[in-house]
Structure formats: C-alpha cells, structure tokens
PDB file of C-alpha atoms in Angstrom:
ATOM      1  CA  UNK Z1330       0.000   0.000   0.000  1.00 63.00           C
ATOM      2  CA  UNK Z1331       1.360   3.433  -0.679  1.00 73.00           C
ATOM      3  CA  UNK Z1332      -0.025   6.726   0.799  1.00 74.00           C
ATOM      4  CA  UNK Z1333       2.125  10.087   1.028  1.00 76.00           C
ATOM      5  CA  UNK Z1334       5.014   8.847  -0.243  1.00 79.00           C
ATOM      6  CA  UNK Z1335       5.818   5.396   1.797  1.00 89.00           C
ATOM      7  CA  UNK Z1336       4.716   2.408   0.181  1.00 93.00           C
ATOM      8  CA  UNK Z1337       4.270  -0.383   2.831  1.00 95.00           C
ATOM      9  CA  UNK Z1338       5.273  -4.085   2.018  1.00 95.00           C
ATOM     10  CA  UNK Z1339       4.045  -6.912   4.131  1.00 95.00           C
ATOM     11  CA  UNK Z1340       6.359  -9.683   3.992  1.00 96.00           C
ATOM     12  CA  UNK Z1341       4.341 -12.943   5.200  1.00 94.00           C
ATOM     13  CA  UNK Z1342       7.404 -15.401   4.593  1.00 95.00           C
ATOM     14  CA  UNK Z1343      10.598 -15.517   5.609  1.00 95.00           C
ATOM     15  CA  UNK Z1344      11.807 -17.354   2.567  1.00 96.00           C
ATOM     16  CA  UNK Z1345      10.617 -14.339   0.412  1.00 96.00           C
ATOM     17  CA  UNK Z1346      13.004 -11.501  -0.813  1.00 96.00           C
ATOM     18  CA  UNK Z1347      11.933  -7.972  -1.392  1.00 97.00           C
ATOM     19  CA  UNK Z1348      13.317  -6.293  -4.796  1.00 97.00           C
ATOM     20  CA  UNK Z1349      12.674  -2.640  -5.500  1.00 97.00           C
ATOM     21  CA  UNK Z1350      13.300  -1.574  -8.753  1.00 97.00           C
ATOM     22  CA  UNK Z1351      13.845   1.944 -10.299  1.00 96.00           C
ATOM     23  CA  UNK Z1352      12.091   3.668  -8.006  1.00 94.00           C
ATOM     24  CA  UNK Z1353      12.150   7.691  -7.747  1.00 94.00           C
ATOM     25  CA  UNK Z1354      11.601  10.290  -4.531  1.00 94.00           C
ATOM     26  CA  UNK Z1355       9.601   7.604  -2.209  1.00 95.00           C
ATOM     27  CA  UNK Z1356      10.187   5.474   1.446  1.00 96.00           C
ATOM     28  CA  UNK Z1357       9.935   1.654   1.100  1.00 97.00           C
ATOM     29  CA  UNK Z1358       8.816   0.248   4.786  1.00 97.00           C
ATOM     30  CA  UNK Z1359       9.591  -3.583   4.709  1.00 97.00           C
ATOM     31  CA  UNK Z1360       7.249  -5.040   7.560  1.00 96.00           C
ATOM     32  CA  UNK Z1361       8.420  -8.202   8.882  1.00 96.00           C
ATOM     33  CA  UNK Z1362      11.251 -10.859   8.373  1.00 96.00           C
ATOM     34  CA  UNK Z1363      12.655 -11.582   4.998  1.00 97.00           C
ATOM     35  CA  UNK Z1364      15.345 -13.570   3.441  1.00 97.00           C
ATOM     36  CA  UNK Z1365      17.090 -10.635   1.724  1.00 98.00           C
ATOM     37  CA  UNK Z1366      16.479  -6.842   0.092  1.00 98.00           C
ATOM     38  CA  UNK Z1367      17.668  -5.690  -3.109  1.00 98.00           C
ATOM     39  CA  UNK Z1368      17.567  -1.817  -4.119  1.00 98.00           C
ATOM     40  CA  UNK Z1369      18.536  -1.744  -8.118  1.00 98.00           C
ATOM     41  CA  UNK Z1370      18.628   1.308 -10.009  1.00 98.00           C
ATOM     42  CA  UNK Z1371      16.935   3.811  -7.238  1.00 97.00           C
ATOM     43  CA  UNK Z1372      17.324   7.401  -6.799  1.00 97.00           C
ATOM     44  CA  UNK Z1373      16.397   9.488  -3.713  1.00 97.00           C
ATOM     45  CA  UNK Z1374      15.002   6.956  -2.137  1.00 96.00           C
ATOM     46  CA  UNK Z1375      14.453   5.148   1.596  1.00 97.00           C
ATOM     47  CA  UNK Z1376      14.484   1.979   2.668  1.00 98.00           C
ATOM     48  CA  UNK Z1377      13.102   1.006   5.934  1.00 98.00           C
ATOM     49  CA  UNK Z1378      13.218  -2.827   7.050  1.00 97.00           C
ATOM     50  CA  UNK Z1379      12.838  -4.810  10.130  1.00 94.00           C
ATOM     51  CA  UNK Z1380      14.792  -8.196  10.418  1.00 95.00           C
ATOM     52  CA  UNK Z1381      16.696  -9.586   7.019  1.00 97.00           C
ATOM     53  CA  UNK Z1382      18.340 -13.215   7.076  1.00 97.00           C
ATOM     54  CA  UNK Z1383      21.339 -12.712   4.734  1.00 97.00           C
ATOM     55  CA  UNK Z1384      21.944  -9.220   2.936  1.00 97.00           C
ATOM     56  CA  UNK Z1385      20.746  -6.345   1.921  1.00 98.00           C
ATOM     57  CA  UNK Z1386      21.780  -5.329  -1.353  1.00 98.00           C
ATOM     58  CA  UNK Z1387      21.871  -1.658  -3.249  1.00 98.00           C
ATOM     59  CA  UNK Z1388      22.994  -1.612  -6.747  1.00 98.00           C
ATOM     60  CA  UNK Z1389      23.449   0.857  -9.298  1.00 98.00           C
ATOM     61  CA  UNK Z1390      21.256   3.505  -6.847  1.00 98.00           C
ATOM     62  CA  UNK Z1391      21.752   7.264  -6.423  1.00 98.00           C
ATOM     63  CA  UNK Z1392      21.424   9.455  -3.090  1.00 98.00           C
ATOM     64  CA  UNK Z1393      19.520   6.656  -1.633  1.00 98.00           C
ATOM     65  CA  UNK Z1394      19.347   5.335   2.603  1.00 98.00           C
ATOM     66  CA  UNK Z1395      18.661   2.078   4.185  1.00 98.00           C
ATOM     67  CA  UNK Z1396      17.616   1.741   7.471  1.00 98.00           C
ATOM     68  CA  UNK Z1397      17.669  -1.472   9.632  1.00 97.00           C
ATOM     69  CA  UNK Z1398      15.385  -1.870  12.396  1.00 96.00           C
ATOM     70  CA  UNK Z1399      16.596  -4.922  13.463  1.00 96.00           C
ATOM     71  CA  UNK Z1400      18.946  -7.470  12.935  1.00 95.00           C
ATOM     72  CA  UNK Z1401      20.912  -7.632   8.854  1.00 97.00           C
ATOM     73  CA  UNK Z1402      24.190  -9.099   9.211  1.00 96.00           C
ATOM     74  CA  UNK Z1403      25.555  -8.077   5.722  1.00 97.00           C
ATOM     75  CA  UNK Z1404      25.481  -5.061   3.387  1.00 98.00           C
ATOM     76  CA  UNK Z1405      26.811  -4.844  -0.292  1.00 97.00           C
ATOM     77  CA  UNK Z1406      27.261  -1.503  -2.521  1.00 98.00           C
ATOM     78  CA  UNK Z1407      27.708  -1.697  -5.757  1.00 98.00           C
ATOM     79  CA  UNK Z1408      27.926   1.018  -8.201  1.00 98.00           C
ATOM     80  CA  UNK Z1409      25.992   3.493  -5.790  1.00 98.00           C
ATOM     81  CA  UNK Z1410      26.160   6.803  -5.283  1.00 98.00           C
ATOM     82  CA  UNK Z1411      25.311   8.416  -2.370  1.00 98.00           C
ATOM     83  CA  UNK Z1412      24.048   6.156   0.262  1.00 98.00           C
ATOM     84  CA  UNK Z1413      23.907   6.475   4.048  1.00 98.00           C
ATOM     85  CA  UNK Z1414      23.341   3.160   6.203  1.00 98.00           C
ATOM     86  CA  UNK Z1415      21.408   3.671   9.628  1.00 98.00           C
ATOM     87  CA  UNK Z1416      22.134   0.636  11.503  1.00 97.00           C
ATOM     88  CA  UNK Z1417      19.735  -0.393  14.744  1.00 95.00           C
ATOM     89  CA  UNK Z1418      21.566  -1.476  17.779  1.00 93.00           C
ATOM     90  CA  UNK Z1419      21.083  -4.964  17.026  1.00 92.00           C
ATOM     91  CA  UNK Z1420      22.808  -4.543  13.640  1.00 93.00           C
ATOM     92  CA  UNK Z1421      25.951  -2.807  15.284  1.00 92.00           C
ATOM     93  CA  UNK Z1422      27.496  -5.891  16.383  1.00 89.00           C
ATOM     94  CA  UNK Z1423      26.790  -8.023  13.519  1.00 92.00           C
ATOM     95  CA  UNK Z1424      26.583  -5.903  10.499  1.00 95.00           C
ATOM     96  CA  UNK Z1425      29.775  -6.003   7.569  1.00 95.00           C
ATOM     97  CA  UNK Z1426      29.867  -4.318   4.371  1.00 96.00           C
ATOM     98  CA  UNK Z1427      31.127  -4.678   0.699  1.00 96.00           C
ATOM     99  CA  UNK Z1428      31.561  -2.555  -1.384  1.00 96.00           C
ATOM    100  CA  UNK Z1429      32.487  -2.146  -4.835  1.00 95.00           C
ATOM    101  CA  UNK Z1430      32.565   0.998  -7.210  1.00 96.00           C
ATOM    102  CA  UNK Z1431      30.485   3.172  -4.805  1.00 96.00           C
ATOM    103  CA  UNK Z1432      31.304   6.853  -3.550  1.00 96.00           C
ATOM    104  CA  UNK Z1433      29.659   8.632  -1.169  1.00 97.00           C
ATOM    105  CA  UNK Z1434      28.848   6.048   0.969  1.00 98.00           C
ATOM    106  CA  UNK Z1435      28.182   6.590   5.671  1.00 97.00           C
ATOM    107  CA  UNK Z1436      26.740   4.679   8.301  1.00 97.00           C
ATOM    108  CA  UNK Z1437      24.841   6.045  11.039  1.00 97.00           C
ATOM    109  CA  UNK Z1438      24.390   4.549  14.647  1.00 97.00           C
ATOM    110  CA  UNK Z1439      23.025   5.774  18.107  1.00 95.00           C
ATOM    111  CA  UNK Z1440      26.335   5.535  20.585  1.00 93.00           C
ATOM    112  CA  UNK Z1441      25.914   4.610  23.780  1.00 91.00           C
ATOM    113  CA  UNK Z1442      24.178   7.883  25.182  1.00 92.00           C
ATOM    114  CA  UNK Z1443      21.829   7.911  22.555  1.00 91.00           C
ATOM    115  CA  UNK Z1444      23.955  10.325  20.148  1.00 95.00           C
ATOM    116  CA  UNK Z1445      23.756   9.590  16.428  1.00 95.00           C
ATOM    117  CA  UNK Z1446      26.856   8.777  15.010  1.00 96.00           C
ATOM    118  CA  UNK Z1447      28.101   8.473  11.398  1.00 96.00           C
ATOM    119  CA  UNK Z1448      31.496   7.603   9.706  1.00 95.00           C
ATOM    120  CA  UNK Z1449      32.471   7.227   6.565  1.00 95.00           C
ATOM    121  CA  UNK Z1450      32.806   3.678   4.475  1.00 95.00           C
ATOM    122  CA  UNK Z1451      36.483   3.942   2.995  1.00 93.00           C
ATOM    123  CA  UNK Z1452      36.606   3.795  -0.944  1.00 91.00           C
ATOM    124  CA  UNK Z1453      40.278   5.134  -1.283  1.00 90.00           C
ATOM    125  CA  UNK Z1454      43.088   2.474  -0.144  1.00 89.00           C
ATOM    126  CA  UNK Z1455      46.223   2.138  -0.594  1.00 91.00           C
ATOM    127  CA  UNK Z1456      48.028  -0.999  -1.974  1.00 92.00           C
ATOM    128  CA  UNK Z1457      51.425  -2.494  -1.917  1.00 93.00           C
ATOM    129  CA  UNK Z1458      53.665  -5.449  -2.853  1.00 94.00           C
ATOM    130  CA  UNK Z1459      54.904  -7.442   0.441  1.00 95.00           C
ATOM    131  CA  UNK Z1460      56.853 -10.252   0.217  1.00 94.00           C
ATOM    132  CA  UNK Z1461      55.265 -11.296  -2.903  1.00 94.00           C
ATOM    133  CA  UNK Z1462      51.828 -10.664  -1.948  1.00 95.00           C
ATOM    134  CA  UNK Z1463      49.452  -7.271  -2.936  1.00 95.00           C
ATOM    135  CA  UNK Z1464      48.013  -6.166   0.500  1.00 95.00           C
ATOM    136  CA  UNK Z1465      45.587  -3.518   1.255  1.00 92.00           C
ATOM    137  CA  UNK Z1466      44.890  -0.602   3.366  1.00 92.00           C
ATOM    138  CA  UNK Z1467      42.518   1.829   4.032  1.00 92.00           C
ATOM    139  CA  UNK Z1468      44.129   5.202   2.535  1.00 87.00           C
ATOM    140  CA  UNK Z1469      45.302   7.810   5.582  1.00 85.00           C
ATOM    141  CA  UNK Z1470      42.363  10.137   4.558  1.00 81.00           C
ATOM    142  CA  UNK Z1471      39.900   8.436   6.800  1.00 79.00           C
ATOM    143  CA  UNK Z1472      42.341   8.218   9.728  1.00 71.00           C
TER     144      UNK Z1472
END
C-alpha cells in the first residue's frame, strides 16, 4: 500500500526476498522478516526494514538510505552513489559491508548515550607489494 510517499510491504514469509526496482523520490517500509532486500537502479530513495536473514543489497542507486530496524548481518554496494546506512543497535554488532565501485557512501548509529553517530565507508586504499603478496589498506584520509 502506498499513501504520502511510503509504500508499505508486508512480507508474510521468511523465505521471500523484497526487490525494488527503479524507483524515484519515495520510502519503502519492509514489515516483517525476509530472506534478503535488493535496491537496483533507485534514486532518492528510503528503505526502511525490520529483520533480514542474509543481505541487503543496493545496486546501481543514487542518493539513496537504508535503514535497519533490526537485525541484517551483511550489506553490499555496488555502483551506488550516495548512500547512508542507519544501523539499529542490534545490527551494530553483527553488520559487515562490501563494497564495490560506490562513492559517497556513511553509516549512522546511536552511541551509547543515545547520540547519532556516522562515519564514513572507505573507498580510497592504498596498496602495496609485500613479500610477494598485494596487500591492502585503508588510505590515511579516513584516519
């Protein structure tokens, strides 16, 4: 159902997987458990979800946010542009992220005294040759 710019899904199984597609200026509210959410080719848009079993994914998006409710224990950005992550407390702990060709990208979190928080995800890192082997690290920009 939409009305004044959120669209509600119901999820009614957890083996079901919400994909939004090429959606424009609105707030997607996820209600209830699902197996996974996938944001493709969005701009300005929100994503609000309660409990996700294995990822929430946002592809090829613009200027878009996610927000967890509850638990989502992994995150992948790809190609996206602007995007801010609100993580629940729940999600804190568990939470890791991939990204690939994204810019732009923060996560936000209440601290401990109920502060919001946000850093930046690193996409600048600096790589070198060590004993035969490439390694990686995040550049001194973010430090």
């Amino acid at each position: 159902t939409c009305e004044g710019g959120v669209c509600k899904v119901e999820v009614t199984d957890v083996k079901q997987q919400v994909y939004i597609y090429k959606c424009e200026n609105v707030t997607i509210q996820i209600i209830g458990k699902c197996k996974s959410v996938i944001l493709d080719s969005c701009t300005k848009c929100g994503v609000v979800f309660d409990n996700v079993i294995s990822a929430c994914e946002v592809v090829n998006c613009k200027r878009v946010q996610v927000q967890a409710t509850g638990a989502c224990p992994s995150f992948s950005i790809d190609k996206t542009d602007g995007i801010v992550v609100h993580l629940s407390n729940e999600a804190i702990s568990e939470s890791s992220f991939v990204t690939s060709k994204s810019s732009e990208m923060n996560v936000s979190w209440l601290d401990d005294a109920g502060e919001i928080k946000e850093a930046p995800i690193p996409e600048q890192f600096m790589h070198k040759m060590v004993n035969g082997s490439v390694t990686s690290q995040v550049s001194d920009l973010y430090h």
